[in-house]
Coordinates of C-alpha atoms and ligand atoms in Angstrom, one line a residue:
X1 CA 39.5 68.1 -35.3
X2 CA 37.8 65.6 -32.8
X3 CA 35.5 63.7 -35.4
X4 CA 37.1 62.7 -38.9
X5 CA 33.6 63.1 -40.7
X6 CA 33.5 66.8 -39.9
X7 CA 36.4 67.4 -42.3
X8 CA 35.2 65.0 -44.9
X9 CA 33.5 66.5 -47.9
X10 CA 31.6 63.2 -48.6
X11 CA 29.7 63.6 -45.4
X12 CA 28.7 67.2 -46.8
X13 CA 27.7 65.7 -50.0
X14 CA 25.6 63.3 -48.2
X15 CA 23.8 65.8 -46.2
X16 CA 22.9 67.7 -49.5
X17 CA 21.7 64.7 -51.2
X18 CA 19.3 64.2 -48.3
X19 CA 18.2 67.8 -48.4
X20 CA 17.9 67.4 -52.2
X21 CA 15.4 64.4 -51.3
X22 CA 13.5 66.3 -48.9
X23 CA 12.8 69.2 -51.4
X24 CA 11.9 66.8 -54.2
X25 CA 9.2 65.4 -51.7
X26 CA 8.3 68.9 -50.8
X27 CA 7.9 70.0 -54.4
X28 CA 5.8 67.2 -55.5
X29 CA 3.4 68.0 -52.6
X30 CA 2.9 71.4 -54.3
X31 CA 1.6 74.7 -52.6
X32 CA -1.2 75.0 -50.1
X33 CA -3.2 76.7 -52.9
X34 CA -2.8 73.7 -55.2
X35 CA -0.2 75.7 -57.2
X36 CA 2.9 74.2 -58.7
X37 CA 6.4 75.1 -56.7
X38 CA 9.1 76.3 -58.8
X39 CA 12.8 76.4 -57.8
X40 CA 13.7 79.8 -56.0
X41 CA 16.9 78.9 -54.1
X42 CA 18.3 81.8 -52.2
X43 CA 22.0 82.4 -51.1
X44 CA 23.6 81.2 -48.0
X45 CA 27.0 81.7 -46.6
X46 CA 27.7 79.1 -43.9
X47 CA 30.6 79.8 -41.6
X48 CA 33.3 77.6 -40.8
X49 CA 34.6 74.3 -42.5
X50 CA 34.7 76.2 -45.9
X51 CA 37.4 73.7 -46.9
X52 CA 34.9 70.8 -46.9
X53 CA 31.9 72.4 -48.5
X54 CA 31.3 72.7 -52.2
X55 CA 29.1 75.3 -54.0
X56 CA 26.1 73.2 -53.0
X57 CA 26.2 75.1 -49.6
X58 CA 26.0 78.4 -51.3
X59 CA 22.5 78.0 -51.8
X60 CA 19.3 76.9 -49.6
X61 CA 17.0 74.8 -51.6
X62 CA 13.7 76.8 -51.8
X63 CA 10.6 77.0 -53.9
X64 CA 7.8 79.7 -54.9
X65 CA 4.2 78.8 -56.0
X66 CA 3.9 79.6 -59.6
X67 CA 0.5 80.8 -59.1
X68 CA -0.3 84.3 -59.9
X69 CA -1.6 86.0 -56.9
X70 CA -0.2 83.2 -54.4
X71 CA 3.6 83.2 -55.0
X72 CA 3.9 81.6 -51.6
X73 CA 7.6 80.9 -50.5
X74 CA 7.9 77.3 -49.5
X75 CA 11.2 76.4 -48.0
X76 CA 11.7 72.5 -47.2
X77 CA 13.1 71.1 -44.0
X78 CA 17.1 71.0 -44.3
X79 CA 19.5 68.7 -42.4
X80 CA 22.1 71.2 -43.3
X81 CA 20.9 74.4 -42.3
X82 CA 19.4 75.0 -38.7
X83 CA 16.9 77.9 -39.6
X84 CA 18.8 81.1 -40.2
X85 CA 22.2 80.2 -38.2
X86 CA 25.1 80.8 -40.1
X87 CA 26.8 77.8 -38.8
X88 CA 25.5 74.2 -40.1
X89 CA 23.2 72.3 -38.0
X90 CA 26.0 69.7 -37.4
X91 CA 28.3 72.6 -35.8
X92 CA 25.6 73.8 -33.7
X93 CA 25.0 70.4 -32.3
X94 CA 28.2 69.1 -31.7
X95 CA 29.7 72.3 -30.1
X96 CA 26.9 72.5 -27.8
X97 CA 26.6 68.7 -27.0
X98 CA 30.3 68.2 -26.7
X99 CA 30.4 71.3 -24.5
X100 CA 30.7 69.3 -21.2
X101 CA 32.4 66.0 -22.8
X102 CA 35.6 67.9 -24.0
X103 CA 38.5 69.1 -22.1
X104 CA 38.8 73.0 -21.9
X105 CA 41.9 72.9 -24.5
X106 CA 40.2 70.6 -27.1
X107 CA 37.3 72.7 -26.9
X108 CA 39.1 76.1 -27.2
X109 CA 40.9 74.5 -30.2
X110 CA 37.6 73.4 -31.8
X111 CA 36.2 76.8 -31.2
X112 CA 39.4 78.5 -32.7
X113 CA 39.4 76.3 -35.7
X114 CA 35.6 77.0 -36.5
X115 CA 36.0 80.6 -35.7
X116 CA 33.1 80.6 -33.2
X117 CA 32.5 83.9 -31.1
X118 CA 31.8 83.3 -27.3
X119 CA 28.4 85.4 -28.1
X120 CA 27.6 82.9 -30.6
X121 CA 28.3 79.9 -28.2
X122 CA 26.1 81.6 -25.6
X123 CA 23.1 82.2 -28.1
X124 CA 23.3 78.6 -29.2
X125 CA 23.0 77.6 -25.4
X126 CA 20.0 79.8 -24.9
X127 CA 18.5 78.4 -28.3
X128 CA 18.8 74.7 -27.1
X129 CA 17.6 75.5 -23.5
X130 CA 14.7 78.1 -24.3
X131 CA 13.8 78.5 -27.8
X132 CA 14.0 74.7 -29.1
X133 CA 11.9 73.3 -26.3
X134 CA 9.1 75.6 -26.9
X135 CA 9.1 74.5 -30.6
X136 CA 6.4 72.3 -32.0
X137 CA 9.0 69.9 -33.5
X138 CA 10.2 69.1 -29.7
X139 CA 6.6 69.3 -28.2
X140 CA 5.7 66.5 -30.4
X141 CA 8.8 64.3 -30.3
X142 CA 9.8 64.6 -26.6
X143 CA 7.1 62.3 -25.4
X144 CA 9.1 59.6 -27.2
X145 CA 11.7 60.0 -24.7
X146 CA 11.4 58.2 -21.4
X147 CA 12.7 59.3 -19.0
X148 CA 12.1 62.8 -20.4
X149 CA 15.1 64.6 -21.7
X150 CA 15.1 68.0 -19.7
X151 CA 16.0 71.3 -21.7
X152 CA 18.7 71.9 -19.7
X153 CA 20.4 68.5 -21.0
X154 CA 20.0 69.5 -24.7
X155 CA 21.5 68.6 -27.1
X156 CA 24.0 66.3 -25.5
X157 CA 21.6 64.1 -23.8
X158 CA 19.3 63.8 -26.8
X159 CA 22.1 62.8 -28.8
X160 CA 23.0 60.1 -26.7
X161 CA 19.6 58.5 -26.5
X162 CA 19.0 58.6 -30.4
X163 CA 19.6 54.8 -31.8
X164 CA 22.3 54.2 -34.2
X165 CA 26.0 52.7 -33.2
X166 CA 28.1 55.7 -33.8
X167 CA 28.0 59.3 -33.2
X168 CA 27.6 59.8 -37.0
X169 CA 24.4 57.8 -37.5
X170 CA 22.7 59.5 -34.0
X171 CA 23.9 62.8 -35.6
X172 CA 22.1 62.2 -38.8
X173 CA 19.1 60.8 -37.0
X174 CA 19.3 64.3 -34.7
X175 CA 19.6 66.3 -37.9
X176 CA 16.3 64.5 -39.4
X177 CA 14.6 65.1 -36.1
X178 CA 15.6 68.8 -36.2
X179 CA 14.4 69.4 -39.8
X180 CA 11.2 71.1 -39.0
X181 CA 12.8 73.8 -37.1
X182 CA 15.0 74.6 -40.1
X183 CA 12.0 76.3 -41.8
X184 CA 9.0 78.4 -40.9
X185 CA 7.4 78.2 -44.5
X186 CA 6.6 74.4 -44.7
X187 CA 5.1 72.1 -42.2
X188 CA 4.3 68.3 -42.8
X189 CA 5.4 64.8 -42.4
X190 CA 8.4 63.8 -44.4
X191 CA 9.2 60.1 -45.4
X192 CA 13.0 60.5 -46.3
X193 CA 15.3 58.1 -44.7
X194 CA 18.7 59.4 -43.6
X195 CA 21.0 56.6 -43.7
X196 CA 24.7 57.3 -43.4
X197 CA 25.7 54.0 -44.8
X198 CA 24.8 55.4 -48.3
X199 CA 27.4 58.3 -47.8
Ligands
LIG201 ZN1 0.3 78.7 -54.0

């Protein structure tokens, strides 16, 4: 595979710890009604890279309000899952970002290794070019990039513009930036820092 960290279980443990920090912050903030949030994880079954993932990847961290009559579901942003996509966010970013930079053979190998269907790839492209640019997350963030990043350049150009010396840092930065699009049941501002040096 093209990047060693993709097969390194420490990378996924690191992302899980960030998700735990984010979840702790969201839980501490409580429900919109003022109620206490109780753990209500739900099952996930991410595809590809099974060998590098432990059982922490079989559950999405989530909460439910304890207040009778509210019971609102509250799923914190995640740096692991990109909404309901079955592949991890890191794969969705890398495969679409590297699309133009990889030789056809290399790209084919990666897609084979990860068992990704052509229809899935085309959905991801559409997501980056049409769905993500319309999201509140991108509308709030895009102004930070001068000159602007055009939707047709997503996510590769964005990955290249983010701060951080190596791909891993920029990738972690992007996963953090994408956190808000990974949930529809929570919105707010997070203080969780993502530093891959702590991996
Ligand atoms: Zn509530």
